[in-house]
mmCIF file of C-alpha atoms in Angstrom:
data_model
loop_
_atom_site.group_PDB
_atom_site.id
_atom_site.type_symbol
_atom_site.label_atom_id
_atom_site.label_comp_id
_atom_site.label_asym_id
_atom_site.label_seq_id
_atom_site.Cartn_x
_atom_site.Cartn_y
_atom_site.Cartn_z
ATOM 1 C CA MET A 14 -19.092 -0.987 8.971
ATOM 2 C CA ILE A 15 -16.036 0.686 7.490
ATOM 3 C CA ARG A 16 -16.500 3.023 4.562
ATOM 4 C CA LYS A 17 -14.382 5.289 2.465
ATOM 5 C CA THR A 18 -14.958 9.008 2.380
ATOM 6 C CA MET A 19 -13.250 12.232 1.439
ATOM 7 C CA ASP A 20 -14.907 14.153 4.320
ATOM 8 C CA TYR A 21 -11.624 14.639 6.227
ATOM 9 C CA PHE A 22 -12.693 17.822 7.960
ATOM 10 C CA SER A 23 -15.677 16.127 9.655
ATOM 11 C CA MET A 24 -13.140 13.799 11.344
ATOM 12 C CA VAL A 25 -10.890 16.513 12.741
ATOM 13 C CA ASP A 26 -12.810 16.809 16.006
ATOM 14 C CA LEU A 27 -12.254 13.055 16.673
ATOM 15 C CA PHE A 28 -8.579 13.393 15.817
ATOM 16 C CA VAL A 29 -8.173 16.375 18.216
ATOM 17 C CA ARG A 30 -10.142 14.653 21.080
ATOM 18 C CA SER A 31 -7.954 11.599 20.572
ATOM 19 C CA GLY A 32 -4.817 13.716 21.287
ATOM 20 C CA LEU A 33 -3.413 13.891 17.773
ATOM 21 C CA GLU A 34 -1.337 17.046 17.251
ATOM 22 C CA ILE A 35 -3.507 18.740 14.707
ATOM 23 C CA SER A 36 -5.760 21.791 14.833
ATOM 24 C CA PRO A 37 -9.096 22.362 13.211
ATOM 25 C CA GLU A 38 -7.517 25.221 11.260
ATOM 26 C CA ASP A 39 -4.911 22.935 9.678
ATOM 27 C CA PRO A 40 -5.247 22.044 6.003
ATOM 28 C CA ALA A 41 -5.953 18.419 5.030
ATOM 29 C CA PRO A 42 -2.757 16.354 5.082
ATOM 30 C CA GLU A 43 -0.512 16.505 2.075
ATOM 31 C CA GLY A 44 -1.306 13.980 -0.630
ATOM 32 C CA MET A 45 -4.656 12.843 0.814
ATOM 33 C CA ILE A 46 -6.003 9.864 -1.148
ATOM 34 C CA THR A 47 -8.965 8.841 0.988
ATOM 35 C CA CYS A 48 -10.195 8.606 4.512
ATOM 36 C CA PHE A 49 -11.962 5.738 6.260
ATOM 37 C CA GLU A 50 -14.528 5.774 9.008
ATOM 38 C CA LEU A 51 -15.943 2.966 11.161
ATOM 39 C CA LEU A 52 -19.630 3.415 11.903
ATOM 40 C CA ASP A 53 -21.595 1.675 14.579
ATOM 41 C CA GLU A 54 -25.022 0.170 14.050
ATOM 42 C CA SER A 55 -26.670 3.548 14.520
ATOM 43 C CA GLY A 56 -24.414 5.214 11.973
ATOM 44 C CA LEU A 57 -22.227 7.097 14.522
ATOM 45 C CA ARG A 58 -18.547 7.332 13.682
ATOM 46 C CA GLN A 59 -16.420 5.425 16.213
ATOM 47 C CA ALA A 60 -13.019 5.462 14.459
ATOM 48 C CA ALA A 61 -11.372 7.202 11.537
ATOM 49 C CA GLY A 62 -8.164 7.249 9.594
ATOM 50 C CA GLY A 63 -6.600 8.374 6.363
ATOM 51 C CA LEU A 64 -4.315 7.340 3.562
ATOM 52 C CA CYS A 65 -1.918 9.756 1.865
ATOM 53 C CA LYS A 66 0.781 9.571 -0.764
ATOM 54 C CA VAL A 67 3.822 11.659 -0.086
ATOM 55 C CA ASN A 68 6.988 11.721 -2.212
ATOM 56 C CA GLY A 69 5.794 8.536 -3.925
ATOM 57 C CA GLU A 70 5.235 6.629 -0.683
ATOM 58 C CA TYR A 71 1.970 5.690 1.066
ATOM 59 C CA VAL A 72 1.452 7.077 4.547
ATOM 60 C CA LEU A 73 -1.210 6.171 7.121
ATOM 61 C CA ARG A 74 -2.365 9.372 8.768
ATOM 62 C CA HIS A 75 -4.472 10.204 11.816
ATOM 63 C CA VAL A 76 -5.901 6.911 13.150
ATOM 64 C CA ALA A 77 -8.220 7.627 15.975
ATOM 65 C CA VAL A 78 -10.848 5.803 17.988
ATOM 66 C CA GLU A 79 -13.488 7.326 20.248
ATOM 67 C CA GLU A 80 -12.266 6.934 23.831
ATOM 68 C CA ALA A 81 -15.346 5.038 25.013
ATOM 69 C CA GLN A 82 -14.853 2.517 22.182
ATOM 70 C CA ARG A 83 -11.193 1.704 22.684
ATOM 71 C CA GLY A 84 -10.273 -1.904 23.306
ATOM 72 C CA ARG A 85 -12.852 -3.282 20.881
ATOM 73 C CA GLY A 86 -10.496 -3.801 17.939
ATOM 74 C CA TYR A 87 -11.633 -0.703 16.083
ATOM 75 C CA GLY A 88 -8.142 0.733 15.738
ATOM 76 C CA LYS A 89 -6.881 -2.583 14.379
ATOM 77 C CA GLN A 90 -9.796 -2.612 11.855
ATOM 78 C CA MET A 91 -9.055 0.951 10.765
ATOM 79 C CA VAL A 92 -5.365 0.261 10.240
ATOM 80 C CA ALA A 93 -6.232 -2.886 8.205
ATOM 81 C CA ALA A 94 -8.618 -0.950 6.026
ATOM 82 C CA VAL A 95 -6.012 1.624 5.222
ATOM 83 C CA MET A 96 -3.332 -0.941 4.655
ATOM 84 C CA GLU A 97 -5.626 -2.969 2.306
ATOM 85 C CA GLU A 98 -6.282 0.192 0.230
ATOM 86 C CA ALA A 99 -2.600 1.051 0.034
ATOM 87 C CA GLU A 100 -1.749 -2.505 -1.064
ATOM 88 C CA ARG A 101 -4.581 -2.465 -3.575
ATOM 89 C CA LEU A 102 -3.064 0.724 -5.030
ATOM 90 C CA GLY A 103 0.295 -0.966 -5.419
ATOM 91 C CA ALA A 104 2.154 0.101 -2.261
ATOM 92 C CA LYS A 105 5.398 -1.678 -1.518
ATOM 93 C CA ARG A 106 5.397 -0.206 2.008
ATOM 94 C CA ILE A 107 3.295 2.063 4.194
ATOM 95 C CA TRP A 108 4.662 4.629 6.644
ATOM 96 C CA LEU A 109 3.300 6.359 9.751
ATOM 97 C CA THR A 110 4.202 8.349 12.778
ATOM 98 C CA GLY A 111 2.872 6.366 15.705
ATOM 99 C CA LYS A 112 2.072 7.919 19.082
ATOM 100 C CA VAL A 113 1.693 4.341 20.424
ATOM 101 C CA PRO A 114 4.440 2.442 18.686
ATOM 102 C CA GLY A 115 3.687 -0.838 20.556
ATOM 103 C CA PHE A 116 0.210 -0.907 19.009
ATOM 104 C CA TYR A 117 1.618 -0.695 15.464
ATOM 105 C CA GLU A 118 4.483 -3.120 16.232
ATOM 106 C CA LYS A 119 1.808 -5.777 16.979
ATOM 107 C CA LEU A 120 0.431 -5.155 13.491
ATOM 108 C CA GLY A 121 3.867 -5.686 11.816
ATOM 109 C CA PHE A 122 5.241 -2.179 11.651
ATOM 110 C CA ARG A 123 8.831 -1.526 12.677
ATOM 111 C CA VAL A 124 10.517 1.605 13.996
ATOM 112 C CA VAL A 125 12.926 3.314 11.620
ATOM 113 C CA SER A 126 15.063 6.459 11.706
ATOM 114 C CA ARG A 127 13.139 9.683 11.113
ATOM 115 C CA GLU A 128 15.746 10.633 8.533
ATOM 116 C CA ILE A 129 14.667 7.943 6.065
ATOM 117 C CA ALA A 130 10.903 8.811 6.229
ATOM 118 C CA PRO A 131 9.420 10.188 3.000
ATOM 119 C CA PHE A 132 7.820 12.955 5.062
ATOM 120 C CA GLN A 133 8.952 15.477 7.714
ATOM 121 C CA THR A 134 7.666 15.085 11.287
ATOM 122 C CA LYS A 135 7.109 17.903 13.651
ATOM 123 C CA CYS A 136 7.709 15.679 16.660
ATOM 124 C CA GLY A 137 11.084 17.131 17.667
ATOM 125 C CA LYS A 138 9.539 20.612 17.939
ATOM 126 C CA CYS A 139 6.375 19.526 19.766
ATOM 127 C CA PRO A 140 6.245 20.199 23.540
ATOM 128 C CA GLN A 141 4.572 16.779 24.098
ATOM 129 C CA TYR A 142 7.503 14.813 22.568
ATOM 130 C CA HIS A 143 9.235 12.919 25.396
ATOM 131 C CA ASN A 144 6.692 14.509 27.794
ATOM 132 C CA GLY A 145 4.061 11.747 27.513
ATOM 133 C CA CYS A 146 4.367 11.252 23.730
ATOM 134 C CA GLU A 147 6.996 8.836 22.505
ATOM 135 C CA SER A 148 6.021 8.849 18.856
ATOM 136 C CA GLU A 149 8.148 6.969 16.293
ATOM 137 C CA VAL A 150 8.389 6.849 12.541
ATOM 138 C CA MET A 151 7.431 3.310 11.499
ATOM 139 C CA VAL A 152 7.120 1.374 8.294
ATOM 140 C CA TYR A 153 5.359 -1.840 7.169
ATOM 141 C CA GLU A 154 6.708 -3.671 4.115
ATOM 142 C CA PHE A 155 4.262 -5.554 1.890
ATOM 143 C CA TYR A 156 5.848 -8.770 0.567
ATOM 144 C CA THR A 157 5.004 -10.046 -2.778
ATOM 145 C CA ILE A 158 5.926 -13.447 -4.174
#
């Protein structure tokens, strides 16, 4: 089951364990609209993610899946939930910084120049960048007829 929540700080441990470059002391992401969590049958959180709005643009933040649960489609479900919410709120596009760009490309996102992103990334200053982390700024465009 996927549910919306504003309990971002309870998710930080999962984000950190999943290798996202955040710290428990960091504030919530700028422009936080909502978070989502995927709960298993016993009510344990297996995946989480967030939706923010920065400079008038929607941004998918901090998607993570418990390591033992990877490969079950939970990440795809989490991204879909965030995207559905953004589209429901009127997004024309949704942005992200993806540590695993190939995963997001399979979902329709495309790599774009960091300079056109509506947010600043810290990737260039991070010691993991190009040392095991090949993150990219990506965008998905919603098409309306």
